[in-house]
Amino acid sequence: MNTANRRVEIISILLAKRHITAKELAVEFNVTVRTIHNDIQALSFGFPIYTKQGSEGGIFIGEDYKPYMNTLTPYELKVLKEMYEQVDGIHKRILFQILHKYGPENLVM
């Protein structure tokens, strides 16, 4: 895996977990902890990533960082909300997740 791909994967992991240690990432990608620190330093220029030392420490991504926010057009949002009102069960739950993942932060259902 090259550097660019590893860094994209690091962002994906942080988005999913919100927190991980440099050692865990080093093991995951079979690189040194120093390499991970270099990756984090490079990524921190474009992403809200921060580190914290100590037993509760590690690498974090800002809780308010949601890269998919507001990626739905108003028309797409309207249609998905209409569909949400017409379905039940698993379909309703999945639509709810999509709307909250890709819709505006203050979305009212």
Backbone as JSON Lines, residues from 0, in Angstrom:
{"i":0,"aa":"M","n":[0.86,-1.18,0.0],"ca":[0.0,0.0,0.0],"c":[0.9,1.24,0.0]}
{"i":1,"aa":"N","n":[0.58,2.19,-0.87],"ca":[1.4,3.39,-0.91],"c":[0.93,4.41,0.14]}
{"i":2,"aa":"T","n":[1.7,5.47,0.28],"ca":[1.43,6.48,1.31],"c":[0.04,7.1,1.16]}
{"i":3,"aa":"A","n":[-0.31,7.49,-0.05],"ca":[-1.61,8.14,-0.26],"c":[-2.76,7.22,0.12]}
{"i":4,"aa":"N","n":[-2.7,5.97,-0.29],"ca":[-3.75,5.0,0.05],"c":[-3.83,4.77,1.55]}
{"i":5,"aa":"R","n":[-2.66,4.68,2.19],"ca":[-2.65,4.46,3.64],"c":[-3.3,5.65,4.35]}
{"i":6,"aa":"R","n":[-3.02,6.84,3.9],"ca":[-3.6,8.03,4.54],"c":[-5.11,8.11,4.35]}
{"i":7,"aa":"V","n":[-5.58,7.72,3.19],"ca":[-7.04,7.66,2.97],"c":[-7.66,6.64,3.91]}
{"i":8,"aa":"E","n":[-7.0,5.52,4.08],"ca":[-7.51,4.49,4.99],"c":[-7.48,4.95,6.45]}
{"i":9,"aa":"I","n":[-6.47,5.71,6.81],"ca":[-6.4,6.24,8.17],"c":[-7.6,7.15,8.43]}
{"i":10,"aa":"I","n":[-7.92,8.01,7.48],"ca":[-9.1,8.88,7.63],"c":[-10.36,8.04,7.75]}
{"i":11,"aa":"S","n":[-10.48,7.01,6.93],"ca":[-11.66,6.14,6.99],"c":[-11.79,5.47,8.36]}
{"i":12,"aa":"I","n":[-10.68,5.0,8.89],"ca":[-10.68,4.36,10.22],"c":[-11.09,5.37,11.28]}
{"i":13,"aa":"L","n":[-10.52,6.57,11.21],"ca":[-10.87,7.59,12.2],"c":[-12.34,7.99,12.11]}
{"i":14,"aa":"L","n":[-12.87,8.06,10.91],"ca":[-14.29,8.39,10.77],"c":[-15.18,7.31,11.38]}
{"i":15,"aa":"A","n":[-14.75,6.07,11.25],"ca":[-15.54,4.96,11.8],"c":[-15.38,4.84,13.31]}
{"i":16,"aa":"K","n":[-14.14,4.95,13.8],"ca":[-13.86,4.72,15.22],"c":[-13.77,5.99,16.05]}
{"i":17,"aa":"R","n":[-13.44,7.12,15.41],"ca":[-13.23,8.42,16.03],"c":[-11.97,8.49,16.87]}
{"i":18,"aa":"H","n":[-11.36,7.36,17.22],"ca":[-10.17,7.34,18.07],"c":[-9.4,6.05,17.83]}
{"i":19,"aa":"I","n":[-8.08,6.15,17.75],"ca":[-7.22,4.97,17.61],"c":[-5.82,5.38,18.03]}
{"i":20,"aa":"T","n":[-4.99,4.4,18.35],"ca":[-3.61,4.73,18.72],"c":[-2.69,4.59,17.51]}
{"i":21,"aa":"A","n":[-1.55,5.26,17.59],"ca":[-0.56,5.16,16.52],"c":[-0.05,3.73,16.4]}
{"i":22,"aa":"K","n":[0.09,3.06,17.54],"ca":[0.57,1.68,17.52],"c":[-0.42,0.77,16.8]}
{"i":23,"aa":"E","n":[-1.72,0.95,17.06],"ca":[-2.74,0.14,16.38],"c":[-2.69,0.37,14.87]}
{"i":24,"aa":"L","n":[-2.53,1.62,14.46],"ca":[-2.44,1.91,13.03],"c":[-1.16,1.32,12.42]}
{"i":25,"aa":"A","n":[-0.07,1.4,13.16],"ca":[1.19,0.84,12.67],"c":[1.06,-0.66,12.44]}
{"i":26,"aa":"V","n":[0.43,-1.35,13.35],"ca":[0.2,-2.79,13.2],"c":[-0.72,-3.05,12.01]}
{"i":27,"aa":"E","n":[-1.79,-2.28,11.91],"ca":[-2.76,-2.44,10.82],"c":[-2.11,-2.32,9.45]}
{"i":28,"aa":"F","n":[-1.2,-1.35,9.3],"ca":[-0.59,-1.08,8.0],"c":[0.82,-1.64,7.85]}
{"i":29,"aa":"N","n":[1.3,-2.34,8.89],"ca":[2.63,-2.94,8.84],"c":[3.71,-1.9,8.54]}
{"i":30,"aa":"V","n":[3.63,-0.78,9.27],"ca":[4.63,0.28,9.17],"c":[5.06,0.65,10.58]}
{"i":31,"aa":"T","n":[6.01,1.55,10.69],"ca":[6.47,1.97,12.01],"c":[5.53,3.02,12.6]}
{"i":32,"aa":"V","n":[5.6,3.17,13.91],"ca":[4.83,4.2,14.59],"c":[5.27,5.58,14.08]}
{"i":33,"aa":"R","n":[6.56,5.74,13.79],"ca":[7.06,7.01,13.25],"c":[6.39,7.34,11.92]}
{"i":34,"aa":"T","n":[6.21,6.33,11.08],"ca":[5.52,6.55,9.8],"c":[4.09,7.04,10.04]}
{"i":35,"aa":"I","n":[3.42,6.45,11.0],"ca":[2.05,6.88,11.33],"c":[2.06,8.32,11.83]}
{"i":36,"aa":"H","n":[3.03,8.67,12.67],"ca":[3.12,10.05,13.15],"c":[3.32,11.02,11.98]}
{"i":37,"aa":"N","n":[4.13,10.64,11.01],"ca":[4.32,11.47,9.82],"c":[3.02,11.59,9.03]}
{"i":38,"aa":"D","n":[2.3,10.48,8.91],"ca":[1.0,10.52,8.22],"c":[0.04,11.46,8.92]}
{"i":39,"aa":"I","n":[-0.04,11.35,10.23],"ca":[-0.96,12.18,11.01],"c":[-0.6,13.65,10.89]}
{"i":40,"aa":"Q","n":[0.69,13.94,10.92],"ca":[1.13,15.32,10.77],"c":[0.71,15.87,9.41]}
{"i":41,"aa":"A","n":[0.88,15.08,8.36],"ca":[0.49,15.5,7.01],"c":[-1.02,15.65,6.91]}
{"i":42,"aa":"L","n":[-1.77,14.71,7.46],"ca":[-3.23,14.75,7.38],"c":[-3.83,15.89,8.19]}
{"i":43,"aa":"S","n":[-3.15,16.3,9.26],"ca":[-3.71,17.33,10.13],"c":[-3.82,18.69,9.45]}
{"i":44,"aa":"F","n":[-3.16,18.87,8.32],"ca":[-3.3,20.13,7.58],"c":[-4.65,20.22,6.87]}
{"i":45,"aa":"G","n":[-5.25,19.08,6.55],"ca":[-6.51,19.1,5.82],"c":[-7.7,18.53,6.57]}
{"i":46,"aa":"F","n":[-7.45,17.95,7.74],"ca":[-8.52,17.31,8.5],"c":[-8.4,17.71,9.97]}
{"i":47,"aa":"P","n":[-9.53,17.75,10.7],"ca":[-9.48,18.12,12.12],"c":[-9.01,16.95,12.99]}
{"i":48,"aa":"I","n":[-7.75,16.59,12.8],"ca":[-7.15,15.47,13.55],"c":[-6.28,16.05,14.66]}
{"i":49,"aa":"Y","n":[-6.36,15.45,15.84],"ca":[-5.49,15.86,16.93],"c":[-5.05,14.64,17.71]}
{"i":50,"aa":"T","n":[-3.97,14.81,18.45],"ca":[-3.44,13.72,19.25],"c":[-3.46,14.13,20.72]}
{"i":51,"aa":"K","n":[-3.47,13.12,21.56],"ca":[-3.47,13.34,23.0],"c":[-2.56,12.29,23.62]}
{"i":52,"aa":"Q","n":[-1.71,12.72,24.51],"ca":[-0.78,11.82,25.19],"c":[-1.44,11.16,26.39]}
{"i":53,"aa":"G","n":[-0.86,10.07,26.86],"ca":[-1.32,9.43,28.09],"c":[-2.16,8.2,27.87]}
{"i":54,"aa":"S","n":[-2.65,7.64,28.97],"ca":[-3.39,6.39,28.92],"c":[-4.7,6.5,28.15]}
{"i":55,"aa":"E","n":[-5.3,7.67,28.14],"ca":[-6.53,7.9,27.38],"c":[-6.22,8.58,26.04]}
{"i":56,"aa":"G","n":[-4.98,8.56,25.66],"ca":[-4.54,9.28,24.48],"c":[-4.69,8.49,23.2]}
{"i":57,"aa":"G","n":[-4.18,9.09,22.15],"ca":[-4.21,8.48,20.84],"c":[-4.44,9.53,19.77]}
{"i":58,"aa":"I","n":[-5.0,9.09,18.68],"ca":[-5.28,9.96,17.55],"c":[-6.8,10.08,17.45]}
{"i":59,"aa":"F","n":[-7.27,11.3,17.31],"ca":[-8.7,11.57,17.28],"c":[-9.04,12.4,16.05]}
{"i":60,"aa":"I","n":[-10.28,12.31,15.62],"ca":[-10.81,13.22,14.61],"c":[-11.96,13.96,15.25]}
{"i":61,"aa":"G","n":[-12.08,15.23,14.97],"ca":[-13.1,16.07,15.59],"c":[-14.49,15.46,15.5]}
{"i":62,"aa":"E","n":[-15.21,15.46,16.61],"ca":[-16.55,14.87,16.66],"c":[-17.52,15.56,15.7]}
{"i":63,"aa":"D","n":[-17.29,16.84,15.46],"ca":[-18.21,17.57,14.59],"c":[-17.83,17.45,13.11]}
{"i":64,"aa":"Y","n":[-16.76,16.72,12.81],"ca":[-16.35,16.55,11.41],"c":[-17.2,15.48,10.74]}
{"i":65,"aa":"K","n":[-17.98,15.9,9.75],"ca":[-18.84,14.99,9.01],"c":[-18.65,15.31,7.52]}
{"i":66,"aa":"P","n":[-17.79,14.57,6.87],"ca":[-17.44,14.91,5.48],"c":[-18.59,14.77,4.49]}
{"i":67,"aa":"Y","n":[-19.63,14.06,4.88],"ca":[-20.74,13.84,3.95],"c":[-21.86,14.85,4.13]}
{"i":68,"aa":"M","n":[-21.73,15.74,5.09],"ca":[-22.78,16.69,5.39],"c":[-23.16,17.51,4.16]}
{"i":69,"aa":"N","n":[-24.44,17.69,4.02],"ca":[-24.98,18.57,2.98],"c":[-24.57,18.16,1.56]}
{"i":70,"aa":"T","n":[-24.45,16.88,1.31],"ca":[-24.12,16.44,-0.04],"c":[-25.36,16.09,-0.84]}
{"i":71,"aa":"L","n":[-26.52,16.14,-0.22],"ca":[-27.77,15.92,-0.94],"c":[-28.29,17.25,-1.47]}
{"i":72,"aa":"T","n":[-28.79,17.22,-2.68],"ca":[-29.45,18.42,-3.21],"c":[-30.78,18.58,-2.5]}
{"i":73,"aa":"P","n":[-31.35,19.77,-2.52],"ca":[-32.67,19.95,-1.89],"c":[-33.72,19.0,-2.47]}
{"i":74,"aa":"Y","n":[-33.68,18.77,-3.77],"ca":[-34.65,17.86,-4.38],"c":[-34.44,16.42,-3.9]}
{"i":75,"aa":"E","n":[-33.18,15.97,-3.84],"ca":[-32.89,14.62,-3.35],"c":[-33.36,14.47,-1.9]}
{"i":76,"aa":"L","n":[-33.11,15.47,-1.11],"ca":[-33.54,15.45,0.29],"c":[-35.06,15.35,0.39]}
{"i":77,"aa":"K","n":[-35.76,16.13,-0.41],"ca":[-37.22,16.12,-0.41],"c":[-37.76,14.74,-0.78]}
{"i":78,"aa":"V","n":[-37.21,14.14,-1.84],"ca":[-37.68,12.83,-2.29],"c":[-37.39,11.76,-1.24]}
{"i":79,"aa":"L","n":[-36.2,11.78,-0.66],"ca":[-35.87,10.79,0.37],"c":[-36.76,10.94,1.6]}
{"i":80,"aa":"K","n":[-37.07,12.16,1.99],"ca":[-37.97,12.37,3.13],"c":[-39.37,11.84,2.81]}
{"i":81,"aa":"E","n":[-39.84,12.04,1.57],"ca":[-41.13,11.49,1.17],"c":[-41.12,9.97,1.22]}
{"i":82,"aa":"M","n":[-40.03,9.37,0.74],"ca":[-39.91,7.91,0.78],"c":[-39.89,7.42,2.23]}
{"i":83,"aa":"Y","n":[-39.2,8.15,3.1],"ca":[-39.1,7.79,4.5],"c":[-40.49,7.7,5.14]}
{"i":84,"aa":"E","n":[-41.36,8.61,4.79],"ca":[-42.71,8.62,5.35],"c":[-43.57,7.45,4.87]}
{"i":85,"aa":"Q","n":[-43.17,6.81,3.77],"ca":[-43.99,5.76,3.17],"c":[-43.5,4.34,3.47]}
{"i":86,"aa":"V","n":[-42.37,4.19,4.11],"ca":[-41.83,2.85,4.34],"c":[-41.84,2.49,5.82]}
{"i":87,"aa":"D","n":[-41.61,1.21,6.09],"ca":[-41.57,0.71,7.46],"c":[-40.35,-0.18,7.65]}
{"i":88,"aa":"G","n":[-40.12,-0.57,8.88],"ca":[-39.1,-1.56,9.2],"c":[-37.69,-1.17,8.82]}
{"i":89,"aa":"I","n":[-36.98,-2.13,8.27],"ca":[-35.57,-1.95,7.92],"c":[-35.38,-0.83,6.9]}
{"i":90,"aa":"H","n":[-36.32,-0.7,5.98],"ca":[-36.22,0.35,4.96],"c":[-36.26,1.74,5.59]}
{"i":91,"aa":"K","n":[-37.13,1.9,6.57],"ca":[-37.23,3.19,7.27],"c":[-35.94,3.48,8.04]}
{"i":92,"aa":"R","n":[-35.4,2.47,8.68],"ca":[-34.17,2.65,9.46],"c":[-33.0,3.02,8.55]}
{"i":93,"aa":"I","n":[-32.88,2.35,7.4],"ca":[-31.79,2.64,6.47],"c":[-31.94,4.04,5.88]}
{"i":94,"aa":"L","n":[-33.15,4.42,5.5],"ca":[-33.37,5.78,4.99],"c":[-33.04,6.82,6.06]}
{"i":95,"aa":"F","n":[-33.4,6.55,7.28],"ca":[-33.08,7.46,8.39],"c":[-31.57,7.65,8.49]}
{"i":96,"aa":"Q","n":[-30.81,6.54,8.43],"ca":[-29.36,6.61,8.51],"c":[-28.77,7.42,7.34]}
{"i":97,"aa":"I","n":[-29.29,7.2,6.16],"ca":[-28.81,7.93,4.97],"c":[-29.1,9.42,5.12]}
{"i":98,"aa":"L","n":[-30.3,9.75,5.53],"ca":[-30.67,11.15,5.69],"c":[-29.81,11.85,6.74]}
{"i":99,"aa":"H","n":[-29.49,11.16,7.81],"ca":[-28.66,11.78,8.85],"c":[-27.18,11.78,8.48]}
{"i":100,"aa":"K","n":[-26.78,10.88,7.64],"ca":[-25.37,10.85,7.21],"c":[-25.1,11.9,6.14]}
{"i":101,"aa":"Y","n":[-26.01,12.03,5.19],"ca":[-25.78,12.9,4.05],"c":[-26.6,14.19,4.07]}
{"i":102,"aa":"G","n":[-27.54,14.3,4.98],"ca":[-28.4,15.48,5.03],"c":[-27.82,16.57,5.89]}
{"i":103,"aa":"P","n":[-28.52,17.69,5.98],"ca":[-28.05,18.79,6.8],"c":[-28.05,18.44,8.28]}
{"i":104,"aa":"E","n":[-27.19,19.08,9.02],"ca":[-27.01,18.76,10.44],"c":[-28.29,19.0,11.24]}
{"i":105,"aa":"N","n":[-29.09,19.98,10.86],"ca":[-30.3,20.31,11.62],"c":[-31.54,19.67,10.99]}
{"i":106,"aa":"L","n":[-31.38,18.54,10.37],"ca":[-32.48,17.84,9.71],"c":[-33.54,17.44,10.72]}
{"i":107,"aa":"V","n":[-34.78,17.8,10.44],"ca":[-35.92,17.43,11.3],"c":[-36.7,16.34,10.58]}
{"i":108,"aa":"M","n":[-36.96,15.25,11.29],"ca":[-37.71,14.14,10.69],"c":[-39.09,14.07,11.3]}
